[in-house]
CSV table of C-alpha atoms in Angstrom, one decimal:
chain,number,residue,atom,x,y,z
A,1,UNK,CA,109.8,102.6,-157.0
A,2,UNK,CA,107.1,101.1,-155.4
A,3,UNK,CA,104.9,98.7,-157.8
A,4,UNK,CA,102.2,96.2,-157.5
A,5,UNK,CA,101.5,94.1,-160.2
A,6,UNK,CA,98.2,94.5,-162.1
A,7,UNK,CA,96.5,91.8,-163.9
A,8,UNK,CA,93.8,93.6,-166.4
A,9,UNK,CA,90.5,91.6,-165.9
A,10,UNK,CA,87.9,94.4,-167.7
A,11,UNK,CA,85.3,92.6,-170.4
A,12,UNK,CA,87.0,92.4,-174.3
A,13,UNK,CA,84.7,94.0,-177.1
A,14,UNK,CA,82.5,95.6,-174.2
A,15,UNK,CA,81.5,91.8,-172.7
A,16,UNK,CA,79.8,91.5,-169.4
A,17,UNK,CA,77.7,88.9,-168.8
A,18,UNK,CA,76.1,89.1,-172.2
A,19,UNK,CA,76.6,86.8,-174.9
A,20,UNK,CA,80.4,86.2,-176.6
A,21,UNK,CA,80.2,88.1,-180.2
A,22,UNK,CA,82.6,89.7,-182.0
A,23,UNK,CA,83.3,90.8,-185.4
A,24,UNK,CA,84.4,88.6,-188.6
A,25,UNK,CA,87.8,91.0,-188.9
A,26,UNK,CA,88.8,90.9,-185.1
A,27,UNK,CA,87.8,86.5,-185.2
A,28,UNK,CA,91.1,86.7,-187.7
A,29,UNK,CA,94.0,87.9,-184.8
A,30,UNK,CA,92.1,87.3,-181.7
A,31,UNK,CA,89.3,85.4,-180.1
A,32,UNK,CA,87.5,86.1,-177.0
A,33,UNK,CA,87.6,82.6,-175.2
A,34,UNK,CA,84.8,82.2,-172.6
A,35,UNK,CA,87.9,80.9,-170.4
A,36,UNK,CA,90.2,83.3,-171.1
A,37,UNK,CA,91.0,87.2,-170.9
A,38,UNK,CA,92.4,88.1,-173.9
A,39,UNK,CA,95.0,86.5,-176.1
A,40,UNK,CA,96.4,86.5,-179.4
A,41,UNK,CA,97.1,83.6,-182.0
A,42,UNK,CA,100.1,82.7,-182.9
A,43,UNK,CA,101.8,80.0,-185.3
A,44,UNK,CA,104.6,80.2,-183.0
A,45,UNK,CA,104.9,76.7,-180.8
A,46,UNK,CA,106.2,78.2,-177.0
A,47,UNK,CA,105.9,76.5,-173.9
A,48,UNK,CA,105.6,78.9,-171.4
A,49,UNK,CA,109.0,78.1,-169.1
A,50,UNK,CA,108.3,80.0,-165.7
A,51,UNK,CA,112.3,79.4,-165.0
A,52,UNK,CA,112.9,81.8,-167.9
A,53,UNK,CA,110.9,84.3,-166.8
A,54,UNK,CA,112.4,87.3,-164.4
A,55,UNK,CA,111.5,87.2,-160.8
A,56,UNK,CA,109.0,89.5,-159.3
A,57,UNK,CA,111.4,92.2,-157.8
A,58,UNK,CA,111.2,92.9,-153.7
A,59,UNK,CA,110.0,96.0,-152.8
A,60,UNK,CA,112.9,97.8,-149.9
A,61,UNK,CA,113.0,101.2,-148.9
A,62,UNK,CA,115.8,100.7,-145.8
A,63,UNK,CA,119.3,99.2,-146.5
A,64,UNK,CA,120.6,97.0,-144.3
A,65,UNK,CA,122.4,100.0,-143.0
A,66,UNK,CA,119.5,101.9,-142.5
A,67,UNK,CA,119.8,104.0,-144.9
A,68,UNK,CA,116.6,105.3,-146.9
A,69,UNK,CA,117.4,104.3,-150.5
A,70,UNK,CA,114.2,106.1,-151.7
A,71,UNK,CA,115.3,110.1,-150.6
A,72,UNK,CA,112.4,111.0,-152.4
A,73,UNK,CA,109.9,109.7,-150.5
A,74,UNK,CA,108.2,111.2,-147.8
A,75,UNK,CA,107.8,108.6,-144.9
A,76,UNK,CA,104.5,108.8,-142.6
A,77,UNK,CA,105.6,108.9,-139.6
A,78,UNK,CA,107.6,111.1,-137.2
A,79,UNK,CA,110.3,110.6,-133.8
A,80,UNK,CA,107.4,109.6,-132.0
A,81,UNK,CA,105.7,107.2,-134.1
A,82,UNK,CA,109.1,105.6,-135.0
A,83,UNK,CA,110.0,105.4,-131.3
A,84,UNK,CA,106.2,103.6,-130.8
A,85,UNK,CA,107.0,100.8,-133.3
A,86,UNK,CA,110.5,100.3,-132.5
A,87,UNK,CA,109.5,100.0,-128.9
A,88,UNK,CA,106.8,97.7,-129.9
A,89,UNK,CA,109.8,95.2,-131.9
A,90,UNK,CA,111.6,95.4,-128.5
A,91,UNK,CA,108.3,94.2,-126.8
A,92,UNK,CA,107.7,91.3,-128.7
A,93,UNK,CA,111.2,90.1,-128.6
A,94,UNK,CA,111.7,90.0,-125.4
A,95,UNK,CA,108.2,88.7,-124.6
A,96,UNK,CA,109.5,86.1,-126.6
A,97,UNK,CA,112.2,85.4,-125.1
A,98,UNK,CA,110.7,84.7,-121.6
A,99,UNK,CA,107.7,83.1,-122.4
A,100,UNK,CA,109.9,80.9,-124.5
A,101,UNK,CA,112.1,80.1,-120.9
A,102,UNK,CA,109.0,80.2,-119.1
A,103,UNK,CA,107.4,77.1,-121.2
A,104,UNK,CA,110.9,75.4,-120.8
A,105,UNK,CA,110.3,75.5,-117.5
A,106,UNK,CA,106.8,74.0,-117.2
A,107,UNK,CA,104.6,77.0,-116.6
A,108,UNK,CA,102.8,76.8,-119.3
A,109,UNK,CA,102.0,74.1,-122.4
A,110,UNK,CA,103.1,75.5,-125.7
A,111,UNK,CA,104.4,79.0,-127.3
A,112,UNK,CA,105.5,80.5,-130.9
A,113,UNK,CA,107.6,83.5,-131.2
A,114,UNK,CA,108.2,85.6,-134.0
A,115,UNK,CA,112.0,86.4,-134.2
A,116,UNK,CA,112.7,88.0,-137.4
A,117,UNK,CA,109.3,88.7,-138.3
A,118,UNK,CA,108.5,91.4,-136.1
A,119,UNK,CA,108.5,94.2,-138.6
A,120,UNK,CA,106.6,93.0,-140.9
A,121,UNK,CA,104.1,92.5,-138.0
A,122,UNK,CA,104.2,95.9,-136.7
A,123,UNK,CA,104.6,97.4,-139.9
A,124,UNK,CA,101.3,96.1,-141.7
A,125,UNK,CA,99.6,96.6,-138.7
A,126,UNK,CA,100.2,100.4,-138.2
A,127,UNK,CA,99.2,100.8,-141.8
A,128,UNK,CA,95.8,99.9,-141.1
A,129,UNK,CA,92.6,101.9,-139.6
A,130,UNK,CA,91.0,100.3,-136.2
A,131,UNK,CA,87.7,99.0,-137.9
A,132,UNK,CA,90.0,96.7,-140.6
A,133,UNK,CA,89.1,93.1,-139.5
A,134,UNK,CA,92.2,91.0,-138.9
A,135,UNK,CA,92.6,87.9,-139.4
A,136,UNK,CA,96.2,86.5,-137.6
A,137,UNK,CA,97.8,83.4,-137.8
A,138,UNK,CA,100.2,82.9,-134.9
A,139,UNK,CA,103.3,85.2,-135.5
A,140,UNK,CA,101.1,88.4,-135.5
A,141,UNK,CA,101.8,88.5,-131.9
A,142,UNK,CA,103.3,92.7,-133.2
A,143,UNK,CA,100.3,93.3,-135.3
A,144,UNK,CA,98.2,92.5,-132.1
A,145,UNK,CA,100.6,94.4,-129.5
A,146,UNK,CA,100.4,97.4,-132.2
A,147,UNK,CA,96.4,96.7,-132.5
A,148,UNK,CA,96.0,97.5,-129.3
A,149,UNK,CA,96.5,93.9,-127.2
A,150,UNK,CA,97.8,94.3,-123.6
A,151,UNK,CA,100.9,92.7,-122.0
A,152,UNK,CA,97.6,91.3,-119.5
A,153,UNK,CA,95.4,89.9,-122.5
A,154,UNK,CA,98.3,88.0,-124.1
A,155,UNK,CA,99.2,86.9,-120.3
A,156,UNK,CA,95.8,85.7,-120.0
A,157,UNK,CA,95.8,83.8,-122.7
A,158,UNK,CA,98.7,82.0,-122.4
A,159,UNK,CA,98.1,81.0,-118.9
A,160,UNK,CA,94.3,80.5,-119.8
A,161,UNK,CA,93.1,82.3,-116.6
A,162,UNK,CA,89.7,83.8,-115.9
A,163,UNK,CA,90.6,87.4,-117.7
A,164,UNK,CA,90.9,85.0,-121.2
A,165,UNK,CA,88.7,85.9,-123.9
A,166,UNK,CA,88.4,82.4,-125.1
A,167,UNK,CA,87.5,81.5,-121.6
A,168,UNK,CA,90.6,79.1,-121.2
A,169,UNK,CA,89.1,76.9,-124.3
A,170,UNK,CA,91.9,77.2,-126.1
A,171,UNK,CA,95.5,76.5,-126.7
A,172,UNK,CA,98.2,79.2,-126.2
A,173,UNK,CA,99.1,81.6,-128.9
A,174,UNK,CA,95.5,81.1,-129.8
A,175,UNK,CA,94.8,85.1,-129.2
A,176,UNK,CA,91.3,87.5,-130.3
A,177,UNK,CA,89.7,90.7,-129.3
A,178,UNK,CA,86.7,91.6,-130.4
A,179,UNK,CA,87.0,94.9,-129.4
A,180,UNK,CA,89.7,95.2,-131.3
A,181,UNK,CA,88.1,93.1,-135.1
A,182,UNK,CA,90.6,90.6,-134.2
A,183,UNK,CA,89.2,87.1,-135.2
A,184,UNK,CA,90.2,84.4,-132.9
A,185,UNK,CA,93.3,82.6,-134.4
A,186,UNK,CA,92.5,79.0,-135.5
A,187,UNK,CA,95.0,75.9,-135.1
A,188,UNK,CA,94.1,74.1,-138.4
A,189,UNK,CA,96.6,75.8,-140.7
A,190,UNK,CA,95.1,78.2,-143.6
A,191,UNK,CA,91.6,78.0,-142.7
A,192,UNK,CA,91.7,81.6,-141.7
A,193,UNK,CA,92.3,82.5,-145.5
A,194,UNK,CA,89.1,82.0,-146.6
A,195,UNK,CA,87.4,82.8,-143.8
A,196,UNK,CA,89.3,86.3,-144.3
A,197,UNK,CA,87.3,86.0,-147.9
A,198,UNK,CA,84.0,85.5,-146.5
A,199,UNK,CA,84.3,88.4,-143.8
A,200,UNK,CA,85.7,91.0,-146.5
A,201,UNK,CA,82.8,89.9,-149.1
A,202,UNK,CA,80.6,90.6,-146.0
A,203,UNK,CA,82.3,93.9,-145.5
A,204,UNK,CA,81.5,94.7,-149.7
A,205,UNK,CA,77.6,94.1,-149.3
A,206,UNK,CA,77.7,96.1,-146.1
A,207,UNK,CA,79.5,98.7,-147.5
A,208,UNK,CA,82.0,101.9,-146.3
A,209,UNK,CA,85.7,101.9,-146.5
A,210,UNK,CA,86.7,99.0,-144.2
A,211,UNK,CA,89.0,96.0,-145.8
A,212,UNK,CA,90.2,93.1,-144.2
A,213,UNK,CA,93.5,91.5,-143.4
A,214,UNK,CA,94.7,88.2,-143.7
A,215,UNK,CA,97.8,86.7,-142.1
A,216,UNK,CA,99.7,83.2,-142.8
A,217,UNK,CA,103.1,81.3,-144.0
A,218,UNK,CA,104.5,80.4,-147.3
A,219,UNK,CA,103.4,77.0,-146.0
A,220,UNK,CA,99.7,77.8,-145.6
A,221,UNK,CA,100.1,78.9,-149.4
A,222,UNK,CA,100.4,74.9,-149.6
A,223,UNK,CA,97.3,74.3,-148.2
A,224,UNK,CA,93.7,74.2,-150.4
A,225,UNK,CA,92.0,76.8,-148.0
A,226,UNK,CA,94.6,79.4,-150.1
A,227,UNK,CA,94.1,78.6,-153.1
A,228,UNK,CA,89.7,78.5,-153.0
A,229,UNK,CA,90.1,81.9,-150.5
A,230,UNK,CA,92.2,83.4,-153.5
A,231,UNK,CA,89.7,82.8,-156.4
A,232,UNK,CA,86.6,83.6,-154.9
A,233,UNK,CA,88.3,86.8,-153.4
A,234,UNK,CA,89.3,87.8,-156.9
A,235,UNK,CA,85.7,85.9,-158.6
A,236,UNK,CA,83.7,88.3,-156.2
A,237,UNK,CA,86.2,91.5,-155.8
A,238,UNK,CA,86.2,91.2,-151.9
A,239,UNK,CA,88.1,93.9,-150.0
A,240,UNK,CA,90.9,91.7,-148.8
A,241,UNK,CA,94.8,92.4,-148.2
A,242,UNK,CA,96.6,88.5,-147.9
A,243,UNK,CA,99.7,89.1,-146.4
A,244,UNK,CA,101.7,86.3,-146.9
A,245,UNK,CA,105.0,85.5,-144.4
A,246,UNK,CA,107.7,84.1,-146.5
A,247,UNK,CA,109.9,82.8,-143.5
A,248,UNK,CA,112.0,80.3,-145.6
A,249,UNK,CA,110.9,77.1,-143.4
A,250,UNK,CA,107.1,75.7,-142.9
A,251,UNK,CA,107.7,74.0,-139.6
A,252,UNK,CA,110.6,71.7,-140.9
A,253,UNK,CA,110.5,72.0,-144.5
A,254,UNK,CA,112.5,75.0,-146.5
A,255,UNK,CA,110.6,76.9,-148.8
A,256,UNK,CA,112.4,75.5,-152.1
A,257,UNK,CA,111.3,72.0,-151.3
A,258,UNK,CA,107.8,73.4,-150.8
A,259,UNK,CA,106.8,74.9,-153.9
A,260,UNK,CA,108.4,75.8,-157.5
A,261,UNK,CA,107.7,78.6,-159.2
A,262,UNK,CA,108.4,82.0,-158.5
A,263,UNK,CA,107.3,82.4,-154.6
A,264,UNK,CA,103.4,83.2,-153.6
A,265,UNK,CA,103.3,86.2,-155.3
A,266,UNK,CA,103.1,84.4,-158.7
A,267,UNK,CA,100.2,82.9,-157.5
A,268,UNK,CA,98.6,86.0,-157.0
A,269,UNK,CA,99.1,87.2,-160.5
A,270,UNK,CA,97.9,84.2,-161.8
A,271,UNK,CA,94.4,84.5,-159.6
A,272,UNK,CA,94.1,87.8,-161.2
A,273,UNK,CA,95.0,90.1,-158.1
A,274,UNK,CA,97.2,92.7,-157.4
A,275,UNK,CA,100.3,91.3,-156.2
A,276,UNK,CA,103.6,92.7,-154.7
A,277,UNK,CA,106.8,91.3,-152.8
A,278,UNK,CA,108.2,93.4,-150.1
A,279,UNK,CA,111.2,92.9,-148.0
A,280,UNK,CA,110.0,92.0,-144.7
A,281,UNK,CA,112.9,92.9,-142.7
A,282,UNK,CA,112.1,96.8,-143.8
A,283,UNK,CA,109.1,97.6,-141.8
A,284,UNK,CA,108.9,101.5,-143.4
A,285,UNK,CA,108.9,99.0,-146.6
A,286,UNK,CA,106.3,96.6,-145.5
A,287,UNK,CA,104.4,99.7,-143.8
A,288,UNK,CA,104.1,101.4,-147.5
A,289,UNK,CA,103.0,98.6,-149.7
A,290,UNK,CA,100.4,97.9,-147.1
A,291,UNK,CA,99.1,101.4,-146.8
A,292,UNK,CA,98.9,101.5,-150.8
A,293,UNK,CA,97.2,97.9,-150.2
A,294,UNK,CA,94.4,99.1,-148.0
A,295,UNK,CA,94.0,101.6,-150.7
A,296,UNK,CA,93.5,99.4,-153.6
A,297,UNK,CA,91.3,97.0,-151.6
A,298,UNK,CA,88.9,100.1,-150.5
A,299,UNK,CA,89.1,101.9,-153.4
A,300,UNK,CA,88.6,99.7,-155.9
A,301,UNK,CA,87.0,96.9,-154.0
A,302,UNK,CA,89.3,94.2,-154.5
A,303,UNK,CA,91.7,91.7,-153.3
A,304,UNK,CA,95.5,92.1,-152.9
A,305,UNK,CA,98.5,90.1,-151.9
A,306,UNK,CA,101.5,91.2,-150.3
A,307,UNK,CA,104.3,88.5,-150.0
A,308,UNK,CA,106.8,89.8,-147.1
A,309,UNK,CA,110.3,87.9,-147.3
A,310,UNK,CA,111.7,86.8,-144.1
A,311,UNK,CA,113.7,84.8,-142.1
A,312,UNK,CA,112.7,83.0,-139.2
A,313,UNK,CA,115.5,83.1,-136.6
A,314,UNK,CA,113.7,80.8,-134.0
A,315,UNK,CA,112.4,77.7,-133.9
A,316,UNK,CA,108.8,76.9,-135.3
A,317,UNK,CA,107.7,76.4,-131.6
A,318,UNK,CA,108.2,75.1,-128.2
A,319,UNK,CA,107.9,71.5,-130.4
A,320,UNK,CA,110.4,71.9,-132.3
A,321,UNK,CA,114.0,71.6,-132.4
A,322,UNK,CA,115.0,73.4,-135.9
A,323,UNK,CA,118.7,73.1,-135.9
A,324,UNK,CA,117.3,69.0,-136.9
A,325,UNK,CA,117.0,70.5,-140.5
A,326,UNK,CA,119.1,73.9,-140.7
A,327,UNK,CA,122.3,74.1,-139.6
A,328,UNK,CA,123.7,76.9,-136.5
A,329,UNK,CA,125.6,79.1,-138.7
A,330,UNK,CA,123.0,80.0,-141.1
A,331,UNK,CA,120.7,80.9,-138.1
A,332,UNK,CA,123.8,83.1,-136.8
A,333,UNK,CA,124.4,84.4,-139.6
A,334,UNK,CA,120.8,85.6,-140.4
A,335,UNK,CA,120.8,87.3,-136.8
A,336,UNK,CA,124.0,89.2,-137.9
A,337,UNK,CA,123.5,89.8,-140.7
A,338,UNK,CA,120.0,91.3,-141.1
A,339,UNK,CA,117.1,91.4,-139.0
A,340,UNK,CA,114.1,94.4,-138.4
A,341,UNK,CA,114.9,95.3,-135.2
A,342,UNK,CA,118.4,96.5,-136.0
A,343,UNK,CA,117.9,97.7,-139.1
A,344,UNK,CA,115.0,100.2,-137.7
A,345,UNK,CA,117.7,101.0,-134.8
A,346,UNK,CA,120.4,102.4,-137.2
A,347,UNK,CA,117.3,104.4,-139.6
A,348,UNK,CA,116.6,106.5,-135.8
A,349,UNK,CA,120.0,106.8,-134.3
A,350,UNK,CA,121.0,108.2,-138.0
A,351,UNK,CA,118.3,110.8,-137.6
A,352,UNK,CA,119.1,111.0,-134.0
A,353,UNK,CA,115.7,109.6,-132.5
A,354,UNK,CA,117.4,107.1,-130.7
A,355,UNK,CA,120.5,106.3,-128.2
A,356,UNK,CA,122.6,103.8,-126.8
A,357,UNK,CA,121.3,104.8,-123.5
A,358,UNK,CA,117.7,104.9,-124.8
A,359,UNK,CA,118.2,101.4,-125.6
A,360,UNK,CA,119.3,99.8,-122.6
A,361,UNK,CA,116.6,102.0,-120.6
A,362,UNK,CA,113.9,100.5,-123.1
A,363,UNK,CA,115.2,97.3,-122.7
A,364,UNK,CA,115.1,97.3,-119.0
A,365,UNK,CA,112.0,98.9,-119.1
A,366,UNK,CA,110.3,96.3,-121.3
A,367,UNK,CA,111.6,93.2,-119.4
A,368,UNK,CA,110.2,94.6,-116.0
A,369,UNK,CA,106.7,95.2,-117.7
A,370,UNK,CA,106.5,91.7,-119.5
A,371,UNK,CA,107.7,89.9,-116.0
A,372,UNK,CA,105.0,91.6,-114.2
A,373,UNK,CA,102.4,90.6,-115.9
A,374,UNK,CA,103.8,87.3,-116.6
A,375,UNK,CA,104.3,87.2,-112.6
A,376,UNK,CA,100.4,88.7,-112.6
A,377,UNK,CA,98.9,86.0,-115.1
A,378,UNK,CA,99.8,83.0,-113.2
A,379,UNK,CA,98.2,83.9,-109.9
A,380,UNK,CA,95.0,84.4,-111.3
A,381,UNK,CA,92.2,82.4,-111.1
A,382,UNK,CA,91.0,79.6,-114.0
A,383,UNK,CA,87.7,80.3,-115.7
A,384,UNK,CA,84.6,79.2,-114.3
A,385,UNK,CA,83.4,75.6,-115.0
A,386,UNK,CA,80.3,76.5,-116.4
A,387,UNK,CA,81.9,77.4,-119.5
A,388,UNK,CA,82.7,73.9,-119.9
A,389,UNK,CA,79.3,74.1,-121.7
A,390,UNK,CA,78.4,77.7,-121.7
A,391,UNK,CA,79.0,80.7,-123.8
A,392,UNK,CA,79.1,78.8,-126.7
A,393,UNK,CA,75.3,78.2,-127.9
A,394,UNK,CA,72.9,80.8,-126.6
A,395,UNK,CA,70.7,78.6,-124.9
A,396,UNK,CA,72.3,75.1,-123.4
A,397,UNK,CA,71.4,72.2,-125.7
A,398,UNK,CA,69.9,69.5,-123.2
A,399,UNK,CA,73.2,66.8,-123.6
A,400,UNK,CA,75.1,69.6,-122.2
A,401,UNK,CA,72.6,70.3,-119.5
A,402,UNK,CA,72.9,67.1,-118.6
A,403,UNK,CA,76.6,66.8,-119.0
A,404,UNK,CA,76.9,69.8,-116.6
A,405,UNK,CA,74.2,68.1,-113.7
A,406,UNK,CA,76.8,64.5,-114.3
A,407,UNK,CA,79.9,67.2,-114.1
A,408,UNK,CA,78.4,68.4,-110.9
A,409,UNK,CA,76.9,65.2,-109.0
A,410,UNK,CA,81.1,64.1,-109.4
A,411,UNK,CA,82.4,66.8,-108.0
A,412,UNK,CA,80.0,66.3,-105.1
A,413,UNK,CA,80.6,62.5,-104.5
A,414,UNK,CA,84.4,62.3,-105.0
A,415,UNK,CA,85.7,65.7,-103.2
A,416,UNK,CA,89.0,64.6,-102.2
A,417,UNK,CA,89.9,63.6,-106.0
A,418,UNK,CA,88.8,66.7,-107.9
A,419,UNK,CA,90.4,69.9,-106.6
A,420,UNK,CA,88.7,72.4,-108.6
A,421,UNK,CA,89.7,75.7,-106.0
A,422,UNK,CA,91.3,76.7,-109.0
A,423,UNK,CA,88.7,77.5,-110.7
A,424,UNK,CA,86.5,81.0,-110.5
A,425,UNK,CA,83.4,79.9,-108.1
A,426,UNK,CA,84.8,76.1,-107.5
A,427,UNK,CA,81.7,73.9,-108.2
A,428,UNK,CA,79.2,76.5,-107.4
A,429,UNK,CA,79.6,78.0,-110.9
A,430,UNK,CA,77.9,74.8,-112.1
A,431,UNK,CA,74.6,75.5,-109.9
């Protein structure tokens, strides 16, 4: 049974924002507390012990055999639409996979893949409409395939060439589309949270039936940006789904050594918003609890939290060496034992959606299309130099018209040790 918890926030004894009053016979069992909800007395003496209360349950509608546990329910999608989003998994893997070789080898400066997280990606993503505003971190790399972001754009941007949105300004894995209300992902970790706020509170004055999502770690959930993004989402009821990525591991640190507690989703309850924990291997799971999220958040004009438990199978990045703090076997062991990819594969081929032979012709598929436009990417052209100092203000601020005339008189006076051929227009995008 699907079930997000509630925390009741409605006015005792009819209070708004009027005046605290209540009656001499209520005063005797209850008080209303300008800083708190509701709550009895007692002359009982309790601590509340949060390691004797029951964990919030995870939400799974696939087995790790892939078999529906909840017969019941209807799913959303057919052959087609399953075959989309499995492809889509497949995609981002094997992107993955050669980008992370390709770094390896020099091409380009930095990457993060998503192994094991792929479904909880894909399966938030296709939950939402195509006017939601999203708001990724940097393992959303299936939410933005999903979205709509091409093979090309992600190309671009890793390789910063001239068809970059962020005109080569930025690192890689750094992706947006503003066709696409996908905010430009920010490397100082969690401030997308409550800029996620903001935009959805923006969204509530504007009105119509658009929310936002947010994306980030268990380890952003350590950050303050969480915790002041939570409270004034729930203060001012903004339109907000924070999907949180419980991977186990926050670049080198496992999640137990992180926090105490019961997870993020305690948190959420205790910020007053509607919480649930979902397994994040299960993407017709993590689809379902987000779908019922965007309908809370639109409906009733508030804030939820989703906490999606996963495992991540790779490294944190091209920086890191992981098997420093986990040991081999457990990674193995996660990749055998459970991951999206597989357990989506055994769901189709029981229905009989999908083949061996379908498999390895996807596969091959896949790989040909992600070396193409790997292959494409790298011949292309840098950005222009102008926007060294460009598209950023609308009109250039004299220091940068000045630092652009300097830029230019250099490249003018020492040819032979600036090779900027590179580069769209060479020097002459300067004049």
């Amino acid at each position: 049974m699907l079930r997000i918890s509630r925390v009741a926030l409605r006015p005792a004894y009819g209070l708004g924002r009027r005046a605290i009053s209540q009656s001499s016979k209520a005063i005797k069992s209850e008080v209303v507390f300008p800083g708190s909800v509701k709550s009895s007395f007692t002359d009982k003496l309790k601590f509340n012990d949060p390691s004797q209360a029951e964990p919030m349950p995870t939400y799974r509608l696939f087995g790790v055999d892939g078999k529906q546990l909840d017969e019941e329910y209807e799913l959303p999608f057919n052959q087609e639409e399953s075959v989309k989003m499995y492809r889509e998994m497949l995609t981002i893997s094997i992107m993955d996979s050669i980008m992370y070789d390709a770094q390896r080898q020099g091409r380009f400066s930095f990457y993060m893949m998503s192994a094991g997280e792929e479904g909880a990606a894909i399966g938030s993503a296709a939950a939402l409409r195509p006017d939601d505003v999203m708001f990724a971190q940097y393992r959303e790399q299936g939410a933005l395939l999903h979205r709509g972001v091409t093979l090309k754009e992600f190309m671009a941007q890793l390789y910063a060439n001239k068809d970059d949105y962020g005109k080569g300004r930025n690192m890689p894995v750094h992706y947006q589309s503003q066709k696409l209300n996908i905010h430009p992902i920010s490397s100082p970790l969690a401030t997308q949270i409550s800029h996620a706020s903001g935009a959805a509170y923006a969204l509530k004055i504007q009105g119509g039936d658009k929310c936002v999502i947010c994306y980030f770690g268990e380890g952003a959930a350590s950050e303050g940006d969480f915790h002041a993004a939570l409270n004034i989402a729930a203060t001012r009821s903004c339109p907000v789904i924070f999907f949180c990525r419980n991977n186990g591991y926050a670049i080198s640190t496992p999640s137990l050594e992180q926090y105490k507690g019961d997870g993020i989703a305690s948190r959420g309850v205790g910020y007053g918003i509607d919480t649930i924990r979902v397994d994040g291997n299960d993407l017709a799971a993590v689809h379902r609890v987000t779908e019922e999220a965007r309908k809370i958040a639109v409906r009733d004009q508030k804030p939820v939290l989703v906490e999606a438990m996963s495992y991540r199978v790779s490294h944190h990045s091209t920086s890191d060496d992981s098997f420093a703090y986990r040991s081999r076997q457990e990674v193995e062991d996660w990749k055998k034992r459970d991951n999206p990819i597989s357990r989506m594969r055994k769901w189709m081929e029981a229905r009989n959606w999908w083949s061996e032979e379908e498999e390895q012709s996807a596969r091959k598929e896949i790989k040909k299309q992600v070396l193409s436009a790997f292959s494409s990417a790298e011949k292309v052209e840098k950005p222009a130099l102008k926007y060294l100092f460009e598209d950023t203000y609308d009109q250039l601020t004299e220091p940068l018209k000045q630092q652009k005339e300097e830029l230019k008189r250099l490249l003018e006076e020492y040819p032979d040790h600036y090779n900027v051929s590179e580069y769209e227009g060479g020097k002459s995008s300067l004049d």
